[in-house]
Coordinates of N, CA and C in Angstrom, one line a residue:
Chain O
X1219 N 91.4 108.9 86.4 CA 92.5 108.5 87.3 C 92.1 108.8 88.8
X1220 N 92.1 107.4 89.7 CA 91.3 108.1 90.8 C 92.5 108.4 91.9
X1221 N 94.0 108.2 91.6 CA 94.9 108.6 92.5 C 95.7 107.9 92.7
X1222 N 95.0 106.2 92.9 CA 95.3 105.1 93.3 C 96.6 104.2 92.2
X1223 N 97.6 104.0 92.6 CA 98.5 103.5 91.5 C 98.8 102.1 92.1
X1224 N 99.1 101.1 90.9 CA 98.7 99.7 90.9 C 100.5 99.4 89.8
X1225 N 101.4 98.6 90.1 CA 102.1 98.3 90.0 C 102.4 96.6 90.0
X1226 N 102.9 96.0 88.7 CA 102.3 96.1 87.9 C 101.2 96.1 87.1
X1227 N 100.8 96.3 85.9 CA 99.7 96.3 85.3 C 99.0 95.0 85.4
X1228 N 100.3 94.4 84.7 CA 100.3 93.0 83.9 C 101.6 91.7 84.1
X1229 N 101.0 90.6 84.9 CA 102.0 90.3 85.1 C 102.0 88.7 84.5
X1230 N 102.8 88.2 83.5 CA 102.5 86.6 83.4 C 103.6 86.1 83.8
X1231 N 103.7 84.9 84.9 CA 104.8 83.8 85.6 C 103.9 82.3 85.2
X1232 N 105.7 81.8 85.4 CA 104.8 80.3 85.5 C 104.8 79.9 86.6
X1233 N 104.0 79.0 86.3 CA 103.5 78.0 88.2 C 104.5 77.8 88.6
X1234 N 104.1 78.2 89.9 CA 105.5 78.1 90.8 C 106.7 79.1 91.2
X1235 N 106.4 80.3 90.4 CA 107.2 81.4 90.8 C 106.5 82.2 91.8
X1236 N 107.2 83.4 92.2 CA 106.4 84.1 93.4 C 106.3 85.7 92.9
X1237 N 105.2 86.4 93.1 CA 105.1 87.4 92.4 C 104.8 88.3 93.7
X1238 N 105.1 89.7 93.5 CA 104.7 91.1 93.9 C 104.4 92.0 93.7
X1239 N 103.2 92.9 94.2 CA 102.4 93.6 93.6 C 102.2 94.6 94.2
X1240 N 102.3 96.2 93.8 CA 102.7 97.0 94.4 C 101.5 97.7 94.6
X1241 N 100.9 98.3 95.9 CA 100.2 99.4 95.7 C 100.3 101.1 96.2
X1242 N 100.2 102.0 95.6 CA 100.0 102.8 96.3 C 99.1 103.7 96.2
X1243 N 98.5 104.6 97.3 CA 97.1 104.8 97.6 C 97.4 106.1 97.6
X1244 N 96.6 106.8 98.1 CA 96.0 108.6 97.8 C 97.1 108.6 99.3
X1245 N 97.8 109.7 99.1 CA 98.6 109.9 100.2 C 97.3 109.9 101.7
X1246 N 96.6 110.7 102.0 CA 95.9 111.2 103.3 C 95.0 109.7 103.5
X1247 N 95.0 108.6 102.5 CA 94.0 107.5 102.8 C 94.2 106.4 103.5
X1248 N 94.0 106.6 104.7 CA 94.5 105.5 106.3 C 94.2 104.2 105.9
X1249 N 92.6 103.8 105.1 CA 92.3 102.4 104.4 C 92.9 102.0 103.2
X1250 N 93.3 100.6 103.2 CA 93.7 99.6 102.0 C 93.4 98.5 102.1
X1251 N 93.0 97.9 101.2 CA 92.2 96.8 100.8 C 92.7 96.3 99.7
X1252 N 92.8 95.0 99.3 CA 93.4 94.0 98.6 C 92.0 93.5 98.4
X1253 N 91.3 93.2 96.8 CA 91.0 92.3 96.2 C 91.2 91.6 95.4
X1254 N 90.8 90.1 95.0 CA 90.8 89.8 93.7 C 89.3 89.6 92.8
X1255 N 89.5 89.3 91.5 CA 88.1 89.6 91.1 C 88.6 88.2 89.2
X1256 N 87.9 87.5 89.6 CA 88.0 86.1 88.6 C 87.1 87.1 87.3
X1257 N 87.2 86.3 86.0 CA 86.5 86.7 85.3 C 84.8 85.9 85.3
X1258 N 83.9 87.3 84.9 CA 82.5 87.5 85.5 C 82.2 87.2 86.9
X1259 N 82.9 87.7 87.5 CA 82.3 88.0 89.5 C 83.0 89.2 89.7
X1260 N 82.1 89.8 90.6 CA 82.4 90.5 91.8 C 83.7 90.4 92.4
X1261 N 84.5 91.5 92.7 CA 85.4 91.8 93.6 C 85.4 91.0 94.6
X1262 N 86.2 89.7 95.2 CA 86.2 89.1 96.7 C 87.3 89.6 97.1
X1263 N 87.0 89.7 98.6 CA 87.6 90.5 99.5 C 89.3 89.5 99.9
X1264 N 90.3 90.3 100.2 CA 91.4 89.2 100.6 C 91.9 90.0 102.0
X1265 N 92.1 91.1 101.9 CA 93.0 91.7 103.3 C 92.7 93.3 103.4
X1266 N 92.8 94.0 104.8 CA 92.2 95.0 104.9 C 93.4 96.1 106.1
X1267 N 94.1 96.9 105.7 CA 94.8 97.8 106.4 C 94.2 99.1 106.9
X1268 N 94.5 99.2 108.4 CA 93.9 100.7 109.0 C 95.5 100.8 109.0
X1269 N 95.9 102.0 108.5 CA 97.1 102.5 108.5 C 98.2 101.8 108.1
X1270 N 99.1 100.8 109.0 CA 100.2 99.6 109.0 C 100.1 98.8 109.3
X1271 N 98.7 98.8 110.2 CA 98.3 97.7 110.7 C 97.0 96.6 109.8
X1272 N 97.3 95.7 109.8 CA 96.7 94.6 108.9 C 95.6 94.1 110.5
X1273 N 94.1 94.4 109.6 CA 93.3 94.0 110.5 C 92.3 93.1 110.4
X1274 N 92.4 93.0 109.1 CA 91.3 91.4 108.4 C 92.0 90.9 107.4
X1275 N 92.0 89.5 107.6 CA 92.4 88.8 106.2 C 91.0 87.5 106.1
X1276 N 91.0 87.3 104.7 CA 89.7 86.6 104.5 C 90.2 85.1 104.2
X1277 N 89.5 84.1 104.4 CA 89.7 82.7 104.1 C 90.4 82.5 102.8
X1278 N 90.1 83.1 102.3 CA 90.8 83.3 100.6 C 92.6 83.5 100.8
X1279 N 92.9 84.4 101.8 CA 94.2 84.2 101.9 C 95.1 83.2 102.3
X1280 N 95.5 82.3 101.5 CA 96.0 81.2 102.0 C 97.4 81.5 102.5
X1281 N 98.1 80.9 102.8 CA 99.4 81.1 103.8 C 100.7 81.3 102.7
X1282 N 100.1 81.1 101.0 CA 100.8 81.5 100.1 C 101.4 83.1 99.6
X1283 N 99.8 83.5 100.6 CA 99.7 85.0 100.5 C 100.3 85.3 101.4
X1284 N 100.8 87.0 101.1 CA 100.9 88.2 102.4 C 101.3 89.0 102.1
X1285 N 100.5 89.8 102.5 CA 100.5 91.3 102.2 C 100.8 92.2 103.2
X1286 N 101.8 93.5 103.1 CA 102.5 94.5 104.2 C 101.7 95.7 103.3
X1287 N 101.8 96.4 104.4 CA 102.0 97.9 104.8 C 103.1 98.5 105.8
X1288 N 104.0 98.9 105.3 CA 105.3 99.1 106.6 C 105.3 101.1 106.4
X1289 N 104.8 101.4 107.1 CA 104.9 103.1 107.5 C 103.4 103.7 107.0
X1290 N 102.6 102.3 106.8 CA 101.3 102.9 106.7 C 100.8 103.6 104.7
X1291 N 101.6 104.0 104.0 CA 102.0 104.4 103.1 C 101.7 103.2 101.7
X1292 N 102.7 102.8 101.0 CA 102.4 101.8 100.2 C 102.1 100.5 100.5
X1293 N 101.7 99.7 100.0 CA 101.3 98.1 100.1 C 101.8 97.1 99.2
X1294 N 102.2 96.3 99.5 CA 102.7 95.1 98.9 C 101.5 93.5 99.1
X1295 N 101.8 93.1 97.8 CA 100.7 92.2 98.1 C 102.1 91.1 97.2
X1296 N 102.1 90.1 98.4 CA 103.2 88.6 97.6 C 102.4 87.5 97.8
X1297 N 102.7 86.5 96.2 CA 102.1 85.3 96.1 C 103.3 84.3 96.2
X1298 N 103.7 83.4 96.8 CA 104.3 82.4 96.7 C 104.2 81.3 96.1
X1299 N 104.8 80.7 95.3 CA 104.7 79.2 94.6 C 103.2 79.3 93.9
X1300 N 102.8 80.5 92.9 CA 101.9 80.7 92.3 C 101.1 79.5 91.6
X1301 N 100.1 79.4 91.5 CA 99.1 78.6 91.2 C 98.4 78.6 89.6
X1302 N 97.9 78.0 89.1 CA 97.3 78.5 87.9 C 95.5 79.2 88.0
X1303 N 95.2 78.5 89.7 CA 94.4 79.1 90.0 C 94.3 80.4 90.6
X1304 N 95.2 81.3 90.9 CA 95.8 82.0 91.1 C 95.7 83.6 90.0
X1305 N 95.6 82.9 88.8 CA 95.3 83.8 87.6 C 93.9 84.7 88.2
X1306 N 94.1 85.8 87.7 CA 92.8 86.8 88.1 C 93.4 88.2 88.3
X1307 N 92.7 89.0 88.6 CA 93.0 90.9 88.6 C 92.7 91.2 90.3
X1308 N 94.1 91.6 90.7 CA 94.0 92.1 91.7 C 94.1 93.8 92.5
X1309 N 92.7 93.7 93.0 CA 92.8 95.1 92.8 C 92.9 95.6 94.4
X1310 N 93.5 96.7 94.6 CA 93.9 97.5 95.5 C 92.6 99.1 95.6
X1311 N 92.2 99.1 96.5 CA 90.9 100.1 97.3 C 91.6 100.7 98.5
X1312 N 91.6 102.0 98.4 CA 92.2 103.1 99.1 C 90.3 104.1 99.7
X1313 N 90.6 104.3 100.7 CA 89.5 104.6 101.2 C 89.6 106.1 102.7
X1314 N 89.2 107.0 102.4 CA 89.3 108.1 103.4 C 87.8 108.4 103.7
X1315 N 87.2 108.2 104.9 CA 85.9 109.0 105.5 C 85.1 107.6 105.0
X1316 N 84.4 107.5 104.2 CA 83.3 106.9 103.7 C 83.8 106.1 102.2
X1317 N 83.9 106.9 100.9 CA 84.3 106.8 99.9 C 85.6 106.2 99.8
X1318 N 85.5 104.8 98.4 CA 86.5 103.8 98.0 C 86.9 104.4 97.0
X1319 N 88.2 103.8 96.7 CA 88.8 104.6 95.1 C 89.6 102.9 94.9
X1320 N 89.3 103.1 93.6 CA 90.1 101.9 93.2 C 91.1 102.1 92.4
X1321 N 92.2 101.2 92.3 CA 93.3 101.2 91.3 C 93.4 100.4 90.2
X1322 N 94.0 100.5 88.9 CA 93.6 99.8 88.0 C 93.5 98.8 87.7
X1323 N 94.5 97.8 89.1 CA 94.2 96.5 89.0 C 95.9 95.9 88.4
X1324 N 96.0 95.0 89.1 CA 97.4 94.0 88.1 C 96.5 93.0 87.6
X1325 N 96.5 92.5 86.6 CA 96.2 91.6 86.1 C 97.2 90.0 85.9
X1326 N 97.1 89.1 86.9 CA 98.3 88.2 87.0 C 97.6 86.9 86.2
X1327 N 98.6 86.3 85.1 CA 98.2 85.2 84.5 C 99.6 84.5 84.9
X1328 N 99.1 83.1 85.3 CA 100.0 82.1 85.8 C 100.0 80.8 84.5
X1329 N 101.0 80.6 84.1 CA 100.9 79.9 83.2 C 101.9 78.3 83.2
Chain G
X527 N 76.9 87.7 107.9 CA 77.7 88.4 107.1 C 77.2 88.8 105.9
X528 N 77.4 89.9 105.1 CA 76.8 90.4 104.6 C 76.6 89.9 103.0
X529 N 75.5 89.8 102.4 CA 75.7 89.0 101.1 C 74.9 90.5 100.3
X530 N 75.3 90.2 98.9 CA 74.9 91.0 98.0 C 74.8 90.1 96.7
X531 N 73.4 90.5 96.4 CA 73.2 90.4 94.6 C 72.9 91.2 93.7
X532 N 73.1 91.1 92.5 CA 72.7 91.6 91.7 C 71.9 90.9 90.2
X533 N 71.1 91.3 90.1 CA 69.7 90.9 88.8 C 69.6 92.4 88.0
X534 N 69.7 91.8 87.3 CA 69.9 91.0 86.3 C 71.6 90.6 85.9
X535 N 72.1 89.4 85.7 CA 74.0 89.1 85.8 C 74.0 89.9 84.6
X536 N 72.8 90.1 83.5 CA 73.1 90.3 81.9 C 72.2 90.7 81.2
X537 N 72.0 92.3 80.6 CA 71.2 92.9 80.2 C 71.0 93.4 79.0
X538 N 70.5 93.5 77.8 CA 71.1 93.7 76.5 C 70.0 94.6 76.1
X539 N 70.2 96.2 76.1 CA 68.7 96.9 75.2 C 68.9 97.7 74.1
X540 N 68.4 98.2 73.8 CA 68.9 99.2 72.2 C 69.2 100.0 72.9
X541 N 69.7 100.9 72.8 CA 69.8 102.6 73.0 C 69.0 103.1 72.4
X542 N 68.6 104.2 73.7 CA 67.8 105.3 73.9 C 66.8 104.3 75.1
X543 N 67.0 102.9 75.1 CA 66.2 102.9 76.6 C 66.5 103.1 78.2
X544 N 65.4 103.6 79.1 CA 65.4 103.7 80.1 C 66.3 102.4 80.8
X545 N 67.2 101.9 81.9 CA 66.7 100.9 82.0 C 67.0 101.1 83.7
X546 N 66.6 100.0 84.5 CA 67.0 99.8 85.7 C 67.9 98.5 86.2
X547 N 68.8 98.7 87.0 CA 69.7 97.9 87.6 C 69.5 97.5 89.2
X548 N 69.2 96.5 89.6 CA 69.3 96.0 90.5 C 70.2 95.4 92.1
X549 N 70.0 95.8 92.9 CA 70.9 95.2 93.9 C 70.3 94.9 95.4
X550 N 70.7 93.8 95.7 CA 69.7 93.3 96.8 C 71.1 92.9 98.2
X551 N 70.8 93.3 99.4 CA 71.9 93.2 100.4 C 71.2 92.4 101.3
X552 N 72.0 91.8 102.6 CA 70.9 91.0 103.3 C 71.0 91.3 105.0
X553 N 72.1 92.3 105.1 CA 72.2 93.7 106.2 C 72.2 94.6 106.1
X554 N 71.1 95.3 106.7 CA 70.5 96.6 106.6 C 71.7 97.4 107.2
X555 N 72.2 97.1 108.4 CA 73.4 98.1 108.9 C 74.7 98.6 108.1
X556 N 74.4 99.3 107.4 CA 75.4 99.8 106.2 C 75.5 101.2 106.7
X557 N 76.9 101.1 106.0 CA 77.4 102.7 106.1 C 76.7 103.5 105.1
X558 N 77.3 102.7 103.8 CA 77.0 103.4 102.2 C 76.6 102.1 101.4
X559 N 76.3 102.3 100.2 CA 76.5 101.6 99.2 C 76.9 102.6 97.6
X560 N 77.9 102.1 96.8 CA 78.7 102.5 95.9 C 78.3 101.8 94.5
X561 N 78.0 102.6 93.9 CA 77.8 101.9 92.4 C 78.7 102.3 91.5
X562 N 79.3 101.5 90.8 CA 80.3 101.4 90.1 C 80.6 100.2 88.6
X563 N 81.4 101.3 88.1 CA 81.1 101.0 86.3 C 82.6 99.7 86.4
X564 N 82.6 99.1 85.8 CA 83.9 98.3 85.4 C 84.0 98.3 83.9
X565 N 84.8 98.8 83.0 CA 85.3 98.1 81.6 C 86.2 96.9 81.7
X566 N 85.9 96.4 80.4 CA 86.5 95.1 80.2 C 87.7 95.0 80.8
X567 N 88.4 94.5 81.7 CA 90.0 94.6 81.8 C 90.3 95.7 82.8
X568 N 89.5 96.3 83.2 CA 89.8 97.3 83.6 C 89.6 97.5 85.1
X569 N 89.9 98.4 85.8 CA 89.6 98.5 87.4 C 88.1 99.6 87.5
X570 N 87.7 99.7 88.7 CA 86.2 100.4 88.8 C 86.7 101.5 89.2
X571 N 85.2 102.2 88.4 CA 85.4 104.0 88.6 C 83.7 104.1 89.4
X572 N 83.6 104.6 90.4 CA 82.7 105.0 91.3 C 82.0 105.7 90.3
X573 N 80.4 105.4 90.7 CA 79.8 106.3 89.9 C 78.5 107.0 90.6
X574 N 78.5 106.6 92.3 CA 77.5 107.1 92.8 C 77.8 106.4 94.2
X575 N 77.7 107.1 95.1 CA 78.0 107.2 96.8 C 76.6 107.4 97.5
X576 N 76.2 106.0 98.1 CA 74.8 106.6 98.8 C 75.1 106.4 100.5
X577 N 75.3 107.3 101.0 CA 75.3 107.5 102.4 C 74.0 107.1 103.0
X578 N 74.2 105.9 104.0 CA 72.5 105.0 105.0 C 71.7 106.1 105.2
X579 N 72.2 107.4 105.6 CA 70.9 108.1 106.0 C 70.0 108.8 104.3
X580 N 71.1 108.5 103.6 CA 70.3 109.0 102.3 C 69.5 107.9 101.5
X581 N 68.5 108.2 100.7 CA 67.4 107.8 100.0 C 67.6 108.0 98.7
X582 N 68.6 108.8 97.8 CA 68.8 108.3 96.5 C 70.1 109.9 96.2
X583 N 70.9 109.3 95.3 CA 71.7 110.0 94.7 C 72.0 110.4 92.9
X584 N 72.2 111.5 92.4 CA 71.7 111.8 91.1 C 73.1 112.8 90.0
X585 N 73.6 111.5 89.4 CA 74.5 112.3 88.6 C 74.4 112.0 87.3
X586 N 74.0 113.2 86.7 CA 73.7 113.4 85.0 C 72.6 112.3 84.8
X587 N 72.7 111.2 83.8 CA 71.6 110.5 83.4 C 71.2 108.9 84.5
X588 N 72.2 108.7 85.5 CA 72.0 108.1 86.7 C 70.9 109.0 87.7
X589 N 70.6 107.8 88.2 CA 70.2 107.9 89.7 C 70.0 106.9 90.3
X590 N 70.6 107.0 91.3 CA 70.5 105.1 92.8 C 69.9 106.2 93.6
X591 N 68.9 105.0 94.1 CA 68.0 105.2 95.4 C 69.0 103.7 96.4
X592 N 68.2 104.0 97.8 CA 68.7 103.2 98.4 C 67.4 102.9 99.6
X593 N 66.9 102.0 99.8 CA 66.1 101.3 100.9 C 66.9 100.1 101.8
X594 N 67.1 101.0 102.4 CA 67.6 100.0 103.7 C 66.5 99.1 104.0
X595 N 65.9 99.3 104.4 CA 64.6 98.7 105.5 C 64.4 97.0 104.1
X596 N 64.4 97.5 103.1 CA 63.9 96.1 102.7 C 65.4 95.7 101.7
X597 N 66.9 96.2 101.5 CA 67.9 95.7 101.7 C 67.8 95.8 100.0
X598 N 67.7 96.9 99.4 CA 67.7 97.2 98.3 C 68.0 98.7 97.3
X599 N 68.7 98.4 96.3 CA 69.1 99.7 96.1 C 69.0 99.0 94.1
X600 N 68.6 100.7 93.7 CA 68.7 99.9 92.2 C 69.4 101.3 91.4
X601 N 69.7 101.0 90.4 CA 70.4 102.7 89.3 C 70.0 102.4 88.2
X602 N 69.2 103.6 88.1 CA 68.3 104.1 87.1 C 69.1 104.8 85.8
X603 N 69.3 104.3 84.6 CA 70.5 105.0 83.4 C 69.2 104.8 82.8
X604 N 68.9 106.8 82.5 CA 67.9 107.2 81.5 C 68.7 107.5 80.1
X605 N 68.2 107.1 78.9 CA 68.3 107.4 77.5 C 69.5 106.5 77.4
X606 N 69.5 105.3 77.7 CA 70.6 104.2 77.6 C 72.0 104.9 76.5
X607 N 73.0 104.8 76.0 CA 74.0 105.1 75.0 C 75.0 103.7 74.8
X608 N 75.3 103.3 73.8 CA 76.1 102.1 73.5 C 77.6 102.7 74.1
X609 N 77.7 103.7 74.5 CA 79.1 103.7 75.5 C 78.4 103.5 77.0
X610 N 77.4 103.2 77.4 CA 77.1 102.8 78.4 C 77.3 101.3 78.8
X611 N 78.1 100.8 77.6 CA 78.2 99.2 77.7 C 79.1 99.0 78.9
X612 N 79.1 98.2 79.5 CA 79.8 98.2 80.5 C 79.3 97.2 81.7
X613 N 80.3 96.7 82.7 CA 79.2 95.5 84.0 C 79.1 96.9 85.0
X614 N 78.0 96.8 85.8 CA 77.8 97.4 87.0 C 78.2 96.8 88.4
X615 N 78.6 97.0 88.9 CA 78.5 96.8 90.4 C 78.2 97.6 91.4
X616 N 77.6 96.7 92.4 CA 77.2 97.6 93.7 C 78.3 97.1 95.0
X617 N 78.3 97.9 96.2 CA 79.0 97.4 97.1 C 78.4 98.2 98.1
X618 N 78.7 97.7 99.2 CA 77.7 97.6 100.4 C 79.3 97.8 101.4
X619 N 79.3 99.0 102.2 CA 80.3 99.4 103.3 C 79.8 98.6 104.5
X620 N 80.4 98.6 105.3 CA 79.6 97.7 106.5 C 80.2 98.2 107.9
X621 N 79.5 98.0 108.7 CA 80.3 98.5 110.1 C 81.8 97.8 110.5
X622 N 82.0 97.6 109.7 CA 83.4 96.8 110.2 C 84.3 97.4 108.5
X623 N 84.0 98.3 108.2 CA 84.8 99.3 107.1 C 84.8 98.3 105.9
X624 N 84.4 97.1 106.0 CA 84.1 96.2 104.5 C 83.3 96.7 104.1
X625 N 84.2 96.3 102.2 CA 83.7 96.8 101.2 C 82.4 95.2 100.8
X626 N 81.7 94.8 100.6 CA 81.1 94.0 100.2 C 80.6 93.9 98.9
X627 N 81.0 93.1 97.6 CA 80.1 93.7 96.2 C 79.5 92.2 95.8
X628 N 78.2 93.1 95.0 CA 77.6 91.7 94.2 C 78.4 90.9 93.0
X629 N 77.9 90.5 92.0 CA 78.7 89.9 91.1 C 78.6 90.4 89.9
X630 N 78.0 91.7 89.9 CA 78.0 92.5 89.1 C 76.6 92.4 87.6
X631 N 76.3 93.6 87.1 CA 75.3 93.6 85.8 C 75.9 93.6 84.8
X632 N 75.9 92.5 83.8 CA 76.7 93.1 82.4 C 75.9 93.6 81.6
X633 N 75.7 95.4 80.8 CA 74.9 96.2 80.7 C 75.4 96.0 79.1
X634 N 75.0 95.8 77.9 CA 75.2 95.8 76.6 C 73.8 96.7 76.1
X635 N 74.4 98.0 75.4 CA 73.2 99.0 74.6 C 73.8 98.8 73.2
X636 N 73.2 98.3 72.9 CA 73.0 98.4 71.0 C 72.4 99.4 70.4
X637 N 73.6 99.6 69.5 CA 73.2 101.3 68.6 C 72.0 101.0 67.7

């Protein structure tokens, strides 16, 4: 358990609904990061918080996406009008000093 | 922008072998790079932290080295074990607090 909690685990909607995804990080950890990760690849990057403030989002985030941090504290990641491409494990990285910690991941299937 | 791979995508040995894992970056200006285990379904557990000014890190039957200069880092799993089955990933921190990862090693030890 690296601290990091991931809300839901598991989530299956059908195309077209809009889904929310909760994260919360190691209390003292100012970094959060949103990935998603398709099956066999690497983690790709989607959005990047110093504290509250949202300071990179990647091409990947389409306008469907958006994700808060409001008090710096927990994270919300929302999908709108879900996709079937959309399916994949999205994981949340909490980070203090140097060192990442990951959360278990929701795993969203769009059906 | 920073790219990362990894060689072999898929690795299959008996147990009890040595083996080595691969990762190749293509900017030297890194903070760290993180190697990290994934199970099936599952989110990543950190399994080695190499800070740029360090040259290799060593826990239990692991060890990652890291060479900056020629954009390369590899992890060494001596006396392989069939719970060692698992994908590897590397990730590359960057001056701009991104996480960057390859596409990971799928590591299968047969008892």
């Amino acid at each position: 358990d690296t601290g990091v909690s991931q809300d839901p685990r598991h989530k299956i909607t059908k195309r077209g609904q809009n889904v929310t995804f909760r994260c919360d990080p190691i209390s003292e950890h100012n970094r959060l990061y949103w990935y998603r990760q398709t099956l066999g690849q690497g983690p790709e990057f989607l959005t990047y918080f110093q504290n509250e403030a949202q300071l990179e989002k990647s091409r990947l985030l389409s306008d469907r996406f958006s994700a808060e941090r409001p008090k710096g504290s927990f994270s919300t990641l929302e999908i709108q009008r879900t996709e079937q491409g959309d399916s994949a494990m999205y994981l949340c990285v909490t980070g203090w000093g140097t060192e990442a910690f990951f959360g278990q991941g929701t795993r969203l299937t769009v059906v | 922008k920073q790219e990362v791979t990894q060689i072999p995508a898929a690795l299959s040995v008996p147990e009890g072998e040595n083996l080595v894992l691969n990762c190749s970056f293509t900017d030297s200006a890194i903070y760290n790079l993180q190697w990290f285990r994934q199970d099936p379904g599952k989110g990543l557990t950190s399994l080695l932290l190499i800070q740029s000014s360090q040259r290799e890190q060593t826990s239990g039957r692991l060890n990652a080295s890291l060479d900056k200069s020629s954009g390369r880092s590899t992890l060494y799993i001596a006396a392989s074990q069939p719970g060692d089955s698992a994908t590897y990933l590397c990730a590359i921190t960057n001056a701009g607090n991104m996480l960057t990862f390859g596409g990971g090693t799928r590591l299968m030890v047969k008892p």
